[in-house]
Each structure stands twice: as structure tokens, then as C-alpha cells.
Tab-separated table of C-alpha atoms in Angstrom:
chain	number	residue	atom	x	y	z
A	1	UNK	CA	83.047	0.495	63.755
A	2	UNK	CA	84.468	-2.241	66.203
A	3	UNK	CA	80.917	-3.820	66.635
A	4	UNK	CA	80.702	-4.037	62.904
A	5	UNK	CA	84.360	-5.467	62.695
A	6	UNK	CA	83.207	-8.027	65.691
A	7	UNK	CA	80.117	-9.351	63.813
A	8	UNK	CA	82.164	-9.705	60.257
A	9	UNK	CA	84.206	-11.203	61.833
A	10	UNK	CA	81.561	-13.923	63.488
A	11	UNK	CA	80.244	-14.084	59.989
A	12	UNK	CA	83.371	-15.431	58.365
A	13	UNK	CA	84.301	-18.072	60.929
A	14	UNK	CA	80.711	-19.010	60.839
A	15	UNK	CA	80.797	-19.492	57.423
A	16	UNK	CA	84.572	-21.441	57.977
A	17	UNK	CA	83.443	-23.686	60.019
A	18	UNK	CA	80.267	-24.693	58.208
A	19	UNK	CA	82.147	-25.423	55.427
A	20	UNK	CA	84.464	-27.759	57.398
A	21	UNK	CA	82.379	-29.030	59.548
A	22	UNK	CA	80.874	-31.892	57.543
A	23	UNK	CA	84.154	-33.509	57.734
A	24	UNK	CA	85.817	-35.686	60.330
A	25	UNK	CA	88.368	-33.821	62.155
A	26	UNK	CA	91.972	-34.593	61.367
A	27	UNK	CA	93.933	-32.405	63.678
A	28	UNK	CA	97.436	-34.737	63.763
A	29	UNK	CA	98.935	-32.475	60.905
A	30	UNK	CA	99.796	-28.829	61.683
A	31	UNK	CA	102.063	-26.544	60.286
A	32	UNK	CA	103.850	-23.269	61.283
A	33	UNK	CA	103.987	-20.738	59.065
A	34	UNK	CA	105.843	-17.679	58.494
A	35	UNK	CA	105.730	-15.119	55.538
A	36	UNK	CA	109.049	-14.720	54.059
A	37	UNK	CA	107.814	-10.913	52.488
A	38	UNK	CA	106.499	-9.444	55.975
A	39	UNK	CA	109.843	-11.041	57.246
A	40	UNK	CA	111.862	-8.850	54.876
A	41	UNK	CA	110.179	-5.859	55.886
A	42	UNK	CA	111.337	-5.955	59.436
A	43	UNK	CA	107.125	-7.616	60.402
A	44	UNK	CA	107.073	-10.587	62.724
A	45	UNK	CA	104.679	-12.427	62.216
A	46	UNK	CA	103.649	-16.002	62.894
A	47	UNK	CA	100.908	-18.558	61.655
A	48	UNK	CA	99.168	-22.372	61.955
A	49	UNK	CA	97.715	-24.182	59.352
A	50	UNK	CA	95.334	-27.337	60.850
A	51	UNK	CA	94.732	-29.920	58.633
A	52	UNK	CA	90.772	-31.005	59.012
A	53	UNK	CA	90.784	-33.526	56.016
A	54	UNK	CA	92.146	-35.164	53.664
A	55	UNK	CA	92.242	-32.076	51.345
A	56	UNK	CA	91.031	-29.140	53.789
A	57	UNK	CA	92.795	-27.126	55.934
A	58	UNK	CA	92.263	-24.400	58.399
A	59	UNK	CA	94.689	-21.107	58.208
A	60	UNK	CA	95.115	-18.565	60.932
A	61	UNK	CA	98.298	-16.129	61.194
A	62	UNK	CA	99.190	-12.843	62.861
A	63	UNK	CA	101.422	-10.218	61.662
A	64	UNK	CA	102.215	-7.128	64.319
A	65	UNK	CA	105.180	-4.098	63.615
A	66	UNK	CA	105.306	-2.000	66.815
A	67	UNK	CA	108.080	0.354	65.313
A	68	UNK	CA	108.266	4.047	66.350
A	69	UNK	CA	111.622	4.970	65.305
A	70	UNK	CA	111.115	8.871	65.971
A	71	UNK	CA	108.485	11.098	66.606
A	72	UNK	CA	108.443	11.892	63.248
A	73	UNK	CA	108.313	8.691	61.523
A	74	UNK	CA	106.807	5.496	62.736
A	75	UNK	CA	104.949	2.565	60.625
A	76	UNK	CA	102.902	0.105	63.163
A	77	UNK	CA	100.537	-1.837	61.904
A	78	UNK	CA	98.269	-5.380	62.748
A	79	UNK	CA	96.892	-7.850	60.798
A	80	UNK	CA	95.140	-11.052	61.662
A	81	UNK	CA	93.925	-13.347	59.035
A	82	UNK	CA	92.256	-16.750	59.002
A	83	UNK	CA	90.968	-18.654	56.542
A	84	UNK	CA	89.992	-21.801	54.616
A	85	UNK	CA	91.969	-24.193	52.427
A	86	UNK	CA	90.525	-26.360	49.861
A	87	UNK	CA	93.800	-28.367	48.628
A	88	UNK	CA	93.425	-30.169	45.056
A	89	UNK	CA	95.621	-33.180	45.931
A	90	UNK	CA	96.414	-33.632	49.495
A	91	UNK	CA	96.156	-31.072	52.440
A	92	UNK	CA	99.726	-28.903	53.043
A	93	UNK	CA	100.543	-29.940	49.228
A	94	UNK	CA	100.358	-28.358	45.731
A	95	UNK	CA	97.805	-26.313	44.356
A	96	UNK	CA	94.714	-24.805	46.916
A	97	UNK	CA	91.900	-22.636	46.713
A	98	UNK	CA	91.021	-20.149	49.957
A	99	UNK	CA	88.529	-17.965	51.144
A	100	UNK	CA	90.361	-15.434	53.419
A	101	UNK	CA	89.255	-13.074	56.134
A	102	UNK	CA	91.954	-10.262	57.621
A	103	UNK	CA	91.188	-7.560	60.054
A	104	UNK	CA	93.715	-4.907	59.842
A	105	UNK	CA	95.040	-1.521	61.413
A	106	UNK	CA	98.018	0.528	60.811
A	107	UNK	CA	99.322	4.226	61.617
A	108	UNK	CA	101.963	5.451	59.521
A	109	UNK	CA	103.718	8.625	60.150
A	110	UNK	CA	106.267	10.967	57.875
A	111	UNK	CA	106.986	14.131	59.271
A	112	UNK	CA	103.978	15.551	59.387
A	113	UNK	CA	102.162	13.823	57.412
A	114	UNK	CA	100.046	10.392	58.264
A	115	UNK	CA	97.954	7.864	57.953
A	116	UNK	CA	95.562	5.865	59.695
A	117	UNK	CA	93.748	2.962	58.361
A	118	UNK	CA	91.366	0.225	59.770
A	119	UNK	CA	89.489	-2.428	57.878
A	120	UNK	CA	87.935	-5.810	57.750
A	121	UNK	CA	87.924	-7.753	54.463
A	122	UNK	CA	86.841	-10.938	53.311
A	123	UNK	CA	88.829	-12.591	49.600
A	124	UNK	CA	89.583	-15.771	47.659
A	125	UNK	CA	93.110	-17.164	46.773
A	126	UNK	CA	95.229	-19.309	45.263
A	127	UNK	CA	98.487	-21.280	46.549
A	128	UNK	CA	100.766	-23.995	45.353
A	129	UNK	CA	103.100	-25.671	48.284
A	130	UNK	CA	106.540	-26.602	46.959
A	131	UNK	CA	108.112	-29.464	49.049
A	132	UNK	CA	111.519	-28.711	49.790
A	133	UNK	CA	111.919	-31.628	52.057
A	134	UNK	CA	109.827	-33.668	54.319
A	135	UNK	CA	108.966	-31.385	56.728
A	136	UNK	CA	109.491	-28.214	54.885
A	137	UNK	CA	107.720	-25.860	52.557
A	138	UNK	CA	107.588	-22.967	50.639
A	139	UNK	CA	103.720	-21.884	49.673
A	140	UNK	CA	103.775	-18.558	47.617
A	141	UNK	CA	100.110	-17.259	47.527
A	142	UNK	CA	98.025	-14.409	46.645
A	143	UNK	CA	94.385	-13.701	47.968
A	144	UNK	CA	92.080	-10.482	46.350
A	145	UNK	CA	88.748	-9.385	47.527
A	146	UNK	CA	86.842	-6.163	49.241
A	147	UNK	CA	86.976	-4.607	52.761
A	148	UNK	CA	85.235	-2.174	54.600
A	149	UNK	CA	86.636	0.107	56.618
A	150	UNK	CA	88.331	4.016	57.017
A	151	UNK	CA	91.582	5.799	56.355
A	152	UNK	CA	92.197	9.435	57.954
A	153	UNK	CA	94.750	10.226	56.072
A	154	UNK	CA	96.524	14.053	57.089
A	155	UNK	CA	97.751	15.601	59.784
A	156	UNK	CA	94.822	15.285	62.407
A	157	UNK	CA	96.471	13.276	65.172
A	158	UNK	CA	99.930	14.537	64.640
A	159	UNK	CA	99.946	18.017	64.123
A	160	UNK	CA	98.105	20.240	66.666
A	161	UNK	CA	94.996	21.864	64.572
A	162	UNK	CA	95.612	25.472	64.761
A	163	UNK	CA	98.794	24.435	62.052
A	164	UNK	CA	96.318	24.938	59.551
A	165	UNK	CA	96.475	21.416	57.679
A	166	UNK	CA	93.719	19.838	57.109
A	167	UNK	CA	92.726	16.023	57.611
A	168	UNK	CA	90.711	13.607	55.089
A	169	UNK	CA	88.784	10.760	56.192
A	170	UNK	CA	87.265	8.065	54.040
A	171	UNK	CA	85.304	5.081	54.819
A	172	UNK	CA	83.408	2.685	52.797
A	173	UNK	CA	83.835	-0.316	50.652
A	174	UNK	CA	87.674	-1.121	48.560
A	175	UNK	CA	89.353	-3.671	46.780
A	176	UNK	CA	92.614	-4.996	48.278
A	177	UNK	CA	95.091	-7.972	48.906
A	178	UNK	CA	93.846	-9.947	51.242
A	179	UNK	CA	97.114	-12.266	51.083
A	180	UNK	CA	100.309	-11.504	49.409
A	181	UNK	CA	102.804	-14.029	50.611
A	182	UNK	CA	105.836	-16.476	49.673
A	183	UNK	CA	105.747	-18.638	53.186
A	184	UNK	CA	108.058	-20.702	54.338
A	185	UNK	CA	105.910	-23.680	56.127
A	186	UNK	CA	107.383	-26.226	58.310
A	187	UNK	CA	104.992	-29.214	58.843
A	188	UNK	CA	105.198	-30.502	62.687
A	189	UNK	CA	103.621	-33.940	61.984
């Protein structure tokens, strides 16, 4: 599974950088990004847009919850995206197209009960960038697509197996969100 994850994930900045790479590079505009919906689930997470062109852009952001509250319930979970920005007007403004990748992994525990899942997935989306000011944005977006990947999904690494509870495990292709996201962008120059 992680050699597969490690050549998708070649694949897609392959295929990122192709599709930039006809264009001169116009790295004086960055961004920092954060997403204001991770942030109100308790998720810290932090991103960079690079501006390549005049209307393209390069996204890449990181999301990590370490939280083990008890030994009962606990909710970490990774994600790592990057992606591609095709703006309509001019880069870090109004309406853009993306193609995103995300590599993901999360363990969620209830009592006895959990969940494991790990994936790679590769989506379009759509954005608009609302200036509030100068130097400040807010960029709600939304990015579908598929992923490969598995979910155990029981009590097999919680519960010790003689408890009698038995353990699914799935893996193949699903749809999901690749991006879900009202961002709050601040634009460094």
C-alpha cells in the first residue's frame, strides 16, 4: 500500500508540474492559507499557495489532529493535499478551477469501537477568492473526485481478539471530498 501511495503520488505532481511548467515562473506572490472549517474542529492545519503565472497557481497544505483524549476515545488524523490552480481573472482572485491530490490517514476510536482509514485520491474543484482587503482573503472551495485506499473498521486494534468482535476491512476504489474548505488567505506579497 505505501509504494502504491508513493508512486500516485509521483504521478500527480508529475502531472502538476507539466501543466505549469510551460510558463515562466512567477514566485514573488505567495499566500498562507488556513481552513477556517478544520480550524473549528479543533485541526491545525497550515497551507501556501505560489503564484506561477499570471492566472496559475500552485496549492500545497497540511492538516494534522494528534488528539487522544482517553483510551477510549481518540480522533487523529493527516491529510496533505497539493494541487493546481487555474484562476479565470488573475491568480489569488475570483473564480478558479483545480485539480487536487490528498493523501490521508486517520484512526478514530469510541469505546470500543474504531476506525482506521488510509487513502490517496486525486479530484477537481472550484473556488472563488473574496477580497476582504489588500492582503486578505477568504476562498470558500469544494473539490470531488475518487481515492483508493482501505478502512478496517471494528474492533481489531482496540479490543484484544478473544472479545469476540469481529473486524471489517475494505479496500478499493470511492468517491469523496477531496477539498471542503472556507479559507482564510493572507497574501504575503
Amino acid at each position: 500500500m505505501i509504494m502504491k501511495k508513493s508512486i500516485l503520488i509521483n504521478i500527480v505532481f508529475a502531472a502538476i508540474m507539466m501543466m505549469v511548467s510551460q510558463a515562466p515562473l512567477k514566485a514573488q506572490r505567495m499566500a498562507l492559507t488556513s481552513n477556517l472549517l478544520e480550524d473549528a474542529v479543533l485541526t491545525p492545519n497550515l497551507g501556501l499557495d505560489i503564484v506561477v503565472s499570471d492566472r496559475q497557481s500552485l496549492a500545497f497544505d497540511v492538516s494534522y489532529a494528534p488528539y487522544k483524549l482517553t483510551e477510549k476515545f481518540h480522533n487523529k488524523h493527516m491529510a496533505i493535499r497539493a494541487g493546481y490552480k487555474y484562476w479565470f481573472s488573475q491568480a489569488l482572485y475570483a473564480h478558479y478551477i483545480s485539480i487536487d491530490g490528498v493523501v490521508s490517514s486517520s484512526d478514530v476510536r469510541i469505546g470500543n469501537l474504531g476506525a482506521r482509514d488510509e487513502y490517496v485520491g486525486l479530484g477537481v474543484g472550484y473556488g472563488y477568492s473574496f477580497i476582504i482587503s489588500k492582503r486578505l482573503n477568504i476562498v470558500p472551495n469544494v473539490g470531488i473526485g475518487f481515492a483508493y485506499g482501505s478502512r478496517y473498521k471494528g474492533t481489531d486494534h482496540m479490543v484484544k481478539p478473544n472479545e469476540g468482535v469481529q473486524a471489517t476491512s475494505r479496500t478499493g476504489f470511492k468517491p469523496i471530498l477531496t477539498r471542503l474548505a472556507i479559507t482564510i488567505q493572507y497574501v504575503l506579497r
